[in-house]
Tab-separated table of C-alpha atoms and ligand atoms in Angstrom:
chain	number	residue	atom	x	y	z
A	28	UNK	CA	0.000	0.000	0.000
A	29	UNK	CA	1.281	3.479	-0.784
A	30	UNK	CA	1.922	5.826	2.074
A	31	UNK	CA	-0.437	8.725	1.492
A	32	UNK	CA	1.167	10.873	4.199
A	33	UNK	CA	4.426	11.263	2.256
A	34	UNK	CA	3.671	14.419	0.301
A	35	UNK	CA	1.973	17.667	1.268
A	36	UNK	CA	-1.712	17.524	0.471
A	37	UNK	CA	-2.110	20.515	-1.829
A	38	UNK	CA	-5.896	20.773	-1.628
A	39	UNK	CA	-5.788	21.041	2.165
A	40	UNK	CA	-3.602	24.181	2.068
A	41	UNK	CA	-5.045	27.642	2.579
A	42	UNK	CA	-4.281	30.232	-0.086
A	43	UNK	CA	-1.591	31.804	2.131
A	44	UNK	CA	0.033	28.421	2.713
A	45	UNK	CA	-0.085	27.640	-0.994
A	46	UNK	CA	1.575	30.964	-1.790
A	47	UNK	CA	4.350	30.077	0.616
A	48	UNK	CA	4.694	26.533	-0.719
A	49	UNK	CA	5.007	27.759	-4.309
A	50	UNK	CA	7.829	30.158	-3.476
A	51	UNK	CA	10.333	27.330	-3.993
A	52	UNK	CA	9.399	27.261	-7.695
A	53	UNK	CA	10.139	30.976	-8.228
A	54	UNK	CA	6.900	31.592	-10.077
A	55	UNK	CA	5.040	34.900	-10.091
A	56	UNK	CA	2.875	35.202	-6.990
A	57	UNK	CA	-0.434	35.262	-8.877
A	58	UNK	CA	0.127	31.617	-9.834
A	59	UNK	CA	-0.853	30.470	-6.356
A	60	UNK	CA	-4.246	32.132	-6.648
A	61	UNK	CA	-4.794	30.664	-10.106
A	62	UNK	CA	-3.928	27.219	-8.844
A	63	UNK	CA	-6.116	27.665	-5.765
A	64	UNK	CA	-9.063	28.655	-7.929
A	65	UNK	CA	-8.563	25.689	-10.207
A	66	UNK	CA	-8.810	23.430	-7.173
A	67	UNK	CA	-11.495	25.140	-5.132
A	68	UNK	CA	-13.605	27.121	-7.566
A	69	UNK	CA	-13.358	25.341	-10.895
A	70	UNK	CA	-13.063	22.020	-9.060
A	71	UNK	CA	-10.373	20.550	-11.284
A	72	UNK	CA	-10.002	16.804	-10.882
A	73	UNK	CA	-6.387	16.907	-12.001
A	74	UNK	CA	-3.546	19.281	-12.970
A	75	UNK	CA	-4.243	18.350	-16.593
A	76	UNK	CA	-7.325	20.597	-16.541
A	77	UNK	CA	-5.399	23.690	-15.439
A	78	UNK	CA	-4.772	24.870	-18.967
A	79	UNK	CA	-3.633	28.429	-18.206
A	80	UNK	CA	-0.823	27.256	-15.912
A	81	UNK	CA	2.594	26.507	-17.424
A	82	UNK	CA	3.128	22.818	-18.014
A	83	UNK	CA	6.413	22.926	-16.117
A	84	UNK	CA	4.697	24.284	-13.015
A	85	UNK	CA	2.029	21.616	-13.212
A	86	UNK	CA	4.711	18.936	-13.473
A	87	UNK	CA	6.570	20.331	-10.470
A	88	UNK	CA	3.355	20.367	-8.458
A	89	UNK	CA	2.582	16.806	-9.465
A	90	UNK	CA	5.995	15.700	-8.194
A	91	UNK	CA	5.900	17.733	-4.999
A	92	UNK	CA	2.331	17.461	-3.756
A	93	UNK	CA	-0.428	14.980	-3.346
A	94	UNK	CA	-3.607	15.779	-5.265
A	95	UNK	CA	-6.546	13.920	-3.769
A	96	UNK	CA	-9.368	12.802	-6.024
A	97	UNK	CA	-12.364	10.582	-5.495
A	98	UNK	CA	-13.635	7.878	-7.766
A	99	UNK	CA	-17.373	7.271	-7.824
A	100	UNK	CA	-17.752	3.529	-7.285
A	101	UNK	CA	-21.513	3.514	-7.142
A	102	UNK	CA	-24.300	6.049	-7.589
A	103	UNK	CA	-27.880	5.362	-6.607
A	104	UNK	CA	-30.768	7.643	-7.425
A	105	UNK	CA	-34.070	7.618	-5.598
A	106	UNK	CA	-37.109	7.257	-7.809
A	107	UNK	CA	-39.180	8.929	-5.125
A	108	UNK	CA	-37.413	12.265	-4.656
A	109	UNK	CA	-34.278	12.340	-6.840
A	110	UNK	CA	-31.915	11.999	-3.873
A	111	UNK	CA	-28.581	10.560	-4.944
A	112	UNK	CA	-26.213	8.467	-2.874
A	113	UNK	CA	-22.591	8.268	-3.881
A	114	UNK	CA	-20.088	5.680	-2.819
A	115	UNK	CA	-16.600	7.078	-3.392
A	116	UNK	CA	-13.204	5.398	-3.321
A	117	UNK	CA	-10.377	7.450	-1.789
A	118	UNK	CA	-6.806	7.302	-3.142
A	119	UNK	CA	-5.927	4.500	-0.702
A	120	UNK	CA	-8.952	2.435	-1.691
A	121	UNK	CA	-11.021	3.210	1.410
A	122	UNK	CA	-14.692	3.927	0.785
A	123	UNK	CA	-16.858	6.818	1.940
A	124	UNK	CA	-20.418	7.730	1.142
A	125	UNK	CA	-22.131	11.048	0.579
A	126	UNK	CA	-25.700	12.043	-0.192
A	127	UNK	CA	-27.097	14.736	-2.482
A	128	UNK	CA	-30.576	16.062	-1.791
A	129	UNK	CA	-32.600	18.575	-3.697
A	130	UNK	CA	-34.735	20.949	-1.647
A	131	UNK	CA	-36.781	23.983	-2.588
A	132	UNK	CA	-34.165	26.239	-1.015
A	133	UNK	CA	-31.243	24.615	-2.866
A	134	UNK	CA	-29.129	21.512	-3.086
A	135	UNK	CA	-27.752	19.972	0.044
A	136	UNK	CA	-24.889	17.514	0.426
A	137	UNK	CA	-24.340	15.270	3.430
A	138	UNK	CA	-20.677	14.298	3.780
A	139	UNK	CA	-18.655	11.811	5.790
A	140	UNK	CA	-15.871	13.010	8.084
A	141	UNK	CA	-14.086	9.727	8.812
A	142	UNK	CA	-13.682	6.283	7.272
A	143	UNK	CA	-15.830	4.335	9.719
A	144	UNK	CA	-16.500	5.613	13.225
A	145	UNK	CA	-15.389	4.769	16.743
A	146	UNK	CA	-18.347	6.169	18.663
A	147	UNK	CA	-20.222	2.867	18.601
A	148	UNK	CA	-23.831	4.136	18.720
A	149	UNK	CA	-25.947	1.019	18.953
A	150	UNK	CA	-28.450	1.864	16.224
A	151	UNK	CA	-25.975	3.147	13.645
A	152	UNK	CA	-24.687	1.311	10.566
A	153	UNK	CA	-21.452	3.336	10.488
A	154	UNK	CA	-20.400	1.935	13.839
A	155	UNK	CA	-20.624	-1.686	12.737
A	156	UNK	CA	-17.198	-1.978	11.108
A	157	UNK	CA	-15.384	0.340	13.518
A	158	UNK	CA	-12.984	3.139	12.673
A	159	UNK	CA	-10.379	3.091	9.893
A	160	UNK	CA	-8.965	6.603	9.679
A	161	UNK	CA	-9.737	10.314	9.662
A	162	UNK	CA	-10.551	12.099	6.432
A	163	UNK	CA	-8.272	14.914	5.386
A	164	UNK	CA	-9.783	18.365	4.778
A	165	UNK	CA	-9.327	17.814	1.032
A	166	UNK	CA	-11.179	14.512	1.199
A	167	UNK	CA	-14.160	16.163	2.846
A	168	UNK	CA	-14.101	18.936	0.216
A	169	UNK	CA	-13.698	16.377	-2.565
A	170	UNK	CA	-17.071	14.831	-1.741
A	171	UNK	CA	-18.760	18.187	-2.417
A	172	UNK	CA	-16.564	18.945	-5.420
A	173	UNK	CA	-17.126	15.549	-7.040
A	174	UNK	CA	-20.887	15.775	-6.523
A	175	UNK	CA	-20.993	19.296	-7.961
A	176	UNK	CA	-19.176	18.046	-11.036
A	177	UNK	CA	-21.309	14.938	-11.388
A	178	UNK	CA	-24.667	16.677	-10.950
A	179	UNK	CA	-23.655	19.873	-12.745
A	180	UNK	CA	-25.517	21.839	-10.067
A	181	UNK	CA	-24.365	24.202	-7.364
A	182	UNK	CA	-24.408	22.976	-3.755
A	183	UNK	CA	-25.741	25.560	-1.316
A	184	UNK	CA	-25.994	23.582	1.926
A	185	UNK	CA	-23.577	21.162	3.537
A	186	UNK	CA	-24.286	18.891	6.465
A	187	UNK	CA	-21.519	16.932	8.151
A	188	UNK	CA	-23.819	14.100	9.116
A	189	UNK	CA	-22.527	11.120	7.177
A	190	UNK	CA	-20.196	8.465	8.501
A	191	UNK	CA	-17.846	9.509	11.269
A	192	UNK	CA	-17.774	11.831	14.255
A	193	UNK	CA	-16.632	15.262	13.022
A	194	UNK	CA	-15.455	16.467	16.430
A	195	UNK	CA	-13.276	13.352	16.687
A	196	UNK	CA	-11.416	14.752	13.647
A	197	UNK	CA	-11.417	18.319	14.912
A	198	UNK	CA	-8.432	19.983	13.238
A	199	UNK	CA	-9.233	18.579	9.812
A	200	UNK	CA	-12.888	19.531	10.227
A	201	UNK	CA	-11.993	23.104	11.044
A	202	UNK	CA	-9.641	23.462	8.108
A	203	UNK	CA	-12.326	21.946	5.867
A	204	UNK	CA	-14.822	24.550	7.118
A	205	UNK	CA	-12.405	27.408	6.450
A	206	UNK	CA	-11.666	26.204	2.918
A	207	UNK	CA	-15.321	25.540	2.119
A	208	UNK	CA	-16.405	29.007	3.196
A	209	UNK	CA	-13.396	30.822	1.706
A	210	UNK	CA	-14.317	33.533	-0.783
A	211	UNK	CA	-11.683	32.224	-3.187
A	212	UNK	CA	-13.289	28.801	-3.201
A	213	UNK	CA	-16.919	27.634	-3.266
A	214	UNK	CA	-17.679	30.327	-0.689
A	215	UNK	CA	-20.522	28.472	0.970
A	216	UNK	CA	-22.168	30.510	3.672
A	217	UNK	CA	-21.368	29.415	7.218
A	218	UNK	CA	-25.053	29.639	8.034
A	219	UNK	CA	-25.717	26.962	5.433
A	220	UNK	CA	-23.437	24.457	7.141
A	221	UNK	CA	-24.447	22.039	9.885
A	222	UNK	CA	-22.073	19.898	11.911
A	223	UNK	CA	-23.637	16.997	13.759
A	224	UNK	CA	-21.995	15.503	16.840
A	225	UNK	CA	-22.811	12.662	19.193
A	226	UNK	CA	-21.719	14.991	21.981
A	227	UNK	CA	-17.968	15.266	22.535
A	228	UNK	CA	-18.058	18.009	25.149
A	229	UNK	CA	-14.469	19.326	24.792
A	230	UNK	CA	-14.993	19.590	21.020
A	231	UNK	CA	-18.220	21.560	21.476
A	232	UNK	CA	-16.455	23.920	23.893
A	233	UNK	CA	-13.623	24.460	21.423
A	234	UNK	CA	-15.974	24.967	18.501
A	235	UNK	CA	-17.846	27.613	20.519
A	236	UNK	CA	-14.698	29.745	20.508
A	237	UNK	CA	-14.034	29.612	16.767
A	238	UNK	CA	-16.268	32.556	15.821
A	239	UNK	CA	-18.188	30.497	13.318
A	240	UNK	CA	-21.821	30.875	12.345
A	241	UNK	CA	-22.428	27.225	11.563
A	242	UNK	CA	-25.305	25.233	13.059
A	243	UNK	CA	-24.467	22.642	15.653
A	244	UNK	CA	-26.672	19.559	15.670
A	245	UNK	CA	-26.498	17.423	18.769
A	246	UNK	CA	-27.509	13.771	18.571
A	247	UNK	CA	-29.462	13.410	21.780
A	248	UNK	CA	-31.765	10.390	21.265
A	249	UNK	CA	-32.524	10.044	24.989
A	250	UNK	CA	-33.339	12.428	27.805
A	251	UNK	CA	-31.882	10.556	30.763
A	252	UNK	CA	-28.266	9.520	31.305
A	253	UNK	CA	-29.286	5.951	31.947
A	254	UNK	CA	-31.203	5.575	28.690
A	255	UNK	CA	-28.644	7.466	26.658
A	256	UNK	CA	-25.885	5.209	27.934
A	257	UNK	CA	-27.786	2.228	26.579
A	258	UNK	CA	-27.917	3.766	23.096
A	259	UNK	CA	-24.658	5.669	22.888
A	260	UNK	CA	-21.361	4.671	24.540
A	261	UNK	CA	-20.263	8.337	24.432
A	262	UNK	CA	-22.792	8.964	27.213
A	263	UNK	CA	-20.489	7.053	29.571
A	264	UNK	CA	-17.938	9.822	29.096
A	265	UNK	CA	-20.132	12.907	29.335
A	266	UNK	CA	-23.292	13.370	31.352
A	267	UNK	CA	-26.358	15.115	29.963
A	268	UNK	CA	-25.728	17.855	32.471
A	269	UNK	CA	-22.268	18.560	31.014
A	270	UNK	CA	-23.631	18.239	27.501
A	271	UNK	CA	-26.436	20.739	28.068
A	272	UNK	CA	-23.998	23.185	29.604
A	273	UNK	CA	-21.744	22.855	26.541
A	274	UNK	CA	-24.717	23.452	24.210
A	275	UNK	CA	-25.785	26.507	26.182
A	276	UNK	CA	-22.226	27.802	25.942
A	277	UNK	CA	-22.258	27.274	22.166
A	278	UNK	CA	-25.443	29.318	21.915
A	279	UNK	CA	-24.078	32.064	24.142
A	280	UNK	CA	-20.880	32.357	22.151
A	281	UNK	CA	-22.312	32.099	18.641
A	282	UNK	CA	-25.966	33.127	18.938
A	283	UNK	CA	-26.783	30.031	16.902
A	284	UNK	CA	-29.724	27.951	18.013
A	285	UNK	CA	-28.858	24.291	18.648
A	286	UNK	CA	-30.627	21.522	16.766
A	287	UNK	CA	-31.304	18.401	18.807
A	288	UNK	CA	-31.609	15.232	16.794
A	289	UNK	CA	-33.805	12.575	18.290
A	290	UNK	CA	-34.176	9.278	16.444
A	291	UNK	CA	-37.280	7.410	17.538
A	292	UNK	CA	-37.122	3.662	18.108
A	293	UNK	CA	-40.262	1.708	18.870
A	294	UNK	CA	-40.695	1.193	22.615
A	295	UNK	CA	-37.165	2.406	23.346
A	296	UNK	CA	-37.352	6.209	23.513
A	297	UNK	CA	-40.759	7.110	22.031
A	298	UNK	CA	-43.173	6.936	24.982
A	299	UNK	CA	-45.132	9.771	26.609
A	300	UNK	CA	-42.736	9.619	29.514
A	301	UNK	CA	-39.776	10.032	27.153
A	302	UNK	CA	-41.423	13.091	25.623
A	303	UNK	CA	-42.012	14.573	29.079
A	304	UNK	CA	-38.400	13.971	30.106
A	305	UNK	CA	-37.115	15.478	26.888
A	306	UNK	CA	-39.308	18.533	27.394
A	307	UNK	CA	-37.976	19.057	30.888
A	308	UNK	CA	-34.383	18.688	29.713
A	309	UNK	CA	-34.410	21.145	26.824
A	310	UNK	CA	-37.213	23.562	27.634
A	311	UNK	CA	-34.915	26.224	29.064
A	312	UNK	CA	-32.863	26.240	25.885
A	313	UNK	CA	-33.140	28.086	22.635
A	314	UNK	CA	-33.320	25.088	20.383
A	315	UNK	CA	-35.012	23.126	17.691
A	316	UNK	CA	-35.808	19.407	17.729
A	317	UNK	CA	-35.519	17.194	14.695
A	318	UNK	CA	-37.384	13.912	15.093
A	319	UNK	CA	-36.138	11.051	12.922
A	320	UNK	CA	-38.018	7.748	12.779
A	321	UNK	CA	-35.104	5.357	13.218
A	322	UNK	CA	-33.836	3.632	10.097
A	323	UNK	CA	-33.657	-0.068	10.835
A	324	UNK	CA	-30.137	-1.317	10.115
A	325	UNK	CA	-29.650	-4.961	9.227
A	326	UNK	CA	-26.991	-5.561	11.887
A	327	UNK	CA	-29.053	-3.836	14.613
A	328	UNK	CA	-32.344	-4.839	16.115
A	329	UNK	CA	-34.190	-1.552	16.510
A	330	UNK	CA	-37.625	-1.043	15.000
A	331	UNK	CA	-38.847	2.358	13.905
A	332	UNK	CA	-41.684	4.003	15.792
A	333	UNK	CA	-44.954	3.996	13.884
A	334	UNK	CA	-46.435	7.154	12.424
A	335	UNK	CA	-48.857	7.624	15.329
A	336	UNK	CA	-46.131	7.410	17.944
A	337	UNK	CA	-44.013	9.909	16.036
A	338	UNK	CA	-46.914	12.353	15.658
A	339	UNK	CA	-47.863	11.881	19.318
A	340	UNK	CA	-44.294	12.598	20.401
A	341	UNK	CA	-44.186	15.698	18.251
A	342	UNK	CA	-47.508	17.006	19.580
A	343	UNK	CA	-46.417	16.558	23.159
A	344	UNK	CA	-43.288	18.636	22.572
A	345	UNK	CA	-45.214	21.274	20.655
A	346	UNK	CA	-47.793	21.621	23.429
A	347	UNK	CA	-44.904	22.534	25.669
A	348	UNK	CA	-43.758	25.262	23.315
A	349	UNK	CA	-40.834	23.381	21.833
A	350	UNK	CA	-39.957	23.984	18.233
A	351	UNK	CA	-40.039	20.616	16.509
A	352	UNK	CA	-40.055	19.087	13.037
A	353	UNK	CA	-40.195	15.541	11.784
A	354	UNK	CA	-37.290	15.001	9.442
A	355	UNK	CA	-38.529	14.564	5.928
A	356	UNK	CA	-37.060	11.302	4.832
A	357	UNK	CA	-35.196	11.337	1.593
A	358	UNK	CA	-33.942	8.456	-0.481
A	359	UNK	CA	-35.876	5.796	1.422
A	360	UNK	CA	-35.495	3.409	-1.506
A	361	UNK	CA	-31.695	3.766	-1.687
A	362	UNK	CA	-30.245	2.690	1.675
A	363	UNK	CA	-31.424	5.716	3.661
A	364	UNK	CA	-29.497	5.528	6.940
A	365	UNK	CA	-25.907	6.662	7.374
A	366	UNK	CA	-23.294	4.169	6.399
A	367	UNK	CA	-25.679	1.618	4.937
A	368	UNK	CA	-24.500	1.837	1.357
A	369	UNK	CA	-20.841	1.432	2.324
A	370	UNK	CA	-21.727	-1.282	4.806
A	371	UNK	CA	-23.639	-3.271	2.204
A	372	UNK	CA	-20.904	-2.819	-0.385
A	373	UNK	CA	-18.258	-4.097	2.048
A	374	UNK	CA	-20.481	-7.028	3.035
A	375	UNK	CA	-21.000	-8.031	-0.596
A	376	UNK	CA	-17.237	-7.729	-1.228
A	377	UNK	CA	-16.370	-10.022	1.676
A	378	UNK	CA	-19.104	-12.508	0.727
A	379	UNK	CA	-17.583	-12.532	-2.731
A	380	UNK	CA	-14.146	-13.306	-1.279
A	381	UNK	CA	-15.399	-16.086	1.005
B	7	SAH	N1	-21.336	11.332	14.497
B	7	SAH	C1	-22.258	12.380	14.235
B	7	SAH	C2	-22.729	12.488	12.802
B	7	SAH	C3	-23.102	11.247	12.068
B	7	SAH	S1	-24.635	10.468	12.378
B	7	SAH	C4	-23.435	12.301	15.167
B	7	SAH	O1	-23.518	11.353	15.938
B	7	SAH	O2	-24.239	13.214	15.182
B	7	SAH	C5	-25.917	11.556	11.855
B	7	SAH	C6	-27.215	11.382	12.629
B	7	SAH	O3	-27.913	10.188	12.252
B	7	SAH	C7	-26.995	11.288	14.120
B	7	SAH	O4	-27.991	12.005	14.785
B	7	SAH	C8	-27.133	9.810	14.356
B	7	SAH	O5	-27.392	9.519	15.687
B	7	SAH	C9	-28.266	9.468	13.416
B	7	SAH	N2	-28.387	8.062	13.068
B	7	SAH	C10	-27.432	7.127	12.931
B	7	SAH	N3	-27.947	5.937	12.598
B	7	SAH	C11	-29.273	6.106	12.518
B	7	SAH	C12	-30.369	5.240	12.225
B	7	SAH	N4	-30.173	3.958	11.950
B	7	SAH	N5	-31.595	5.779	12.217
B	7	SAH	C13	-31.803	7.091	12.487
B	7	SAH	N6	-30.825	7.951	12.788
B	7	SAH	C14	-29.567	7.457	12.812
C-alpha cells in the first residue's frame, strides 16, 4: 500500500500556505491564486485541466504534492425524490459515502468526516465496522466537489452528518470549514453548514470559541443519562448535564440555536414519559428538535416508531412550546441511513471473497 502521508496535500492548504509553498518554484505570486481557484472554484479533478498554468509548473506540483481525487464507485438515485447516494473510493482504496438532496431552497450535500466511526452508537450502521482513519480536509471537500461536477448543479448547503464523528477529527474539520467558506473557493455561507456531533463536550467547547456561524446539531436520542448510555457509549464519558452546559455555551458564544436530533425507536425512547423527560431537559434552551423515525439497520435490532407514535411525540413537545419538526425522509429506496450503502458494499465484497 502506498503511504499517502508522504507528500503535502495541496488541496488542504489555505491560499496563504499555498503561496508560501510555491515560493520554492520561483513563479510569479499570482500563480498560487490561479492554482487555488482551479482546485477550489473550478473544481479541477487533475492538474491536466489547469490549462492556463505553465506545463512545467504543473509537473513540479505533481511531483511535490499529493492531489486527492475521489472515484465514484456507485451512484444510486431515488425514484421517489431524486436523492442521490454516492459511494466514493479514496486514493488508498477506502470507501466513503455522501448524499445529495434537492430541496426547494437549494441543493444539500451530506458528507462523511471519517472512514468508519469509533463512537459505537448502537443503532448506527457506520459503527458496525469500527474506525479506519480520519478524512483529510481535502477529502471532505472532494465529496462536495465531485458531486458538484457529477450533478452539474451548485451545492448551497452542507451537512456533516454522514459516517464519522466530526469532532473526533477536529483539526481537519476546522480546516475543511475554512476552505469551504473561503471567498476564493466555493464560498458556501457558514449559516448553510451544519455539523452533527454525538456529543464530545471538549470539542463543542472548542468549537464555541471559533467565531463560526455554523449550526451545531447534537444527537441526543434520549433524555436521561441511563437511557442514553444504553444507546450511545459516548454517554459514559459525558453526562447530559455537562452536555447541556456545553450546548448553552455554544449558543451564548455564537448566537446560533442548537438543533437536537432525536431518532425514535419503537418502545425504546418514544413513549409519553420520554417526551415529558425530553421537554424538561431542553425547555430552558433556545433550540429546535428534529425527530427522525429510526432507520432499521440490518446488523441492529431496533424497530422504527410507527407514524402515530411519532406524531404523538411531536404534539407533546409542541404543546410545551418546543420547536419541533419531523425530518422529511429522503432516499428511502436507496439505503437511507448513514453508512448503509458502504456497509452493504463491504459485506458483498467479503461474501464474494469467502
Ligand atoms: N457522528 C455524528 C454524525 C453522524 S450520524 C453524530 O452522531 O451526530 C448523523 C445522525 O444520524 C446522528 O444524529 C445519528 O445519531 C443518526 N443516526 C445514525 N444511525 C441512525 C439510524 N439507523 N436511524 C436514524 N438515525 C440514525
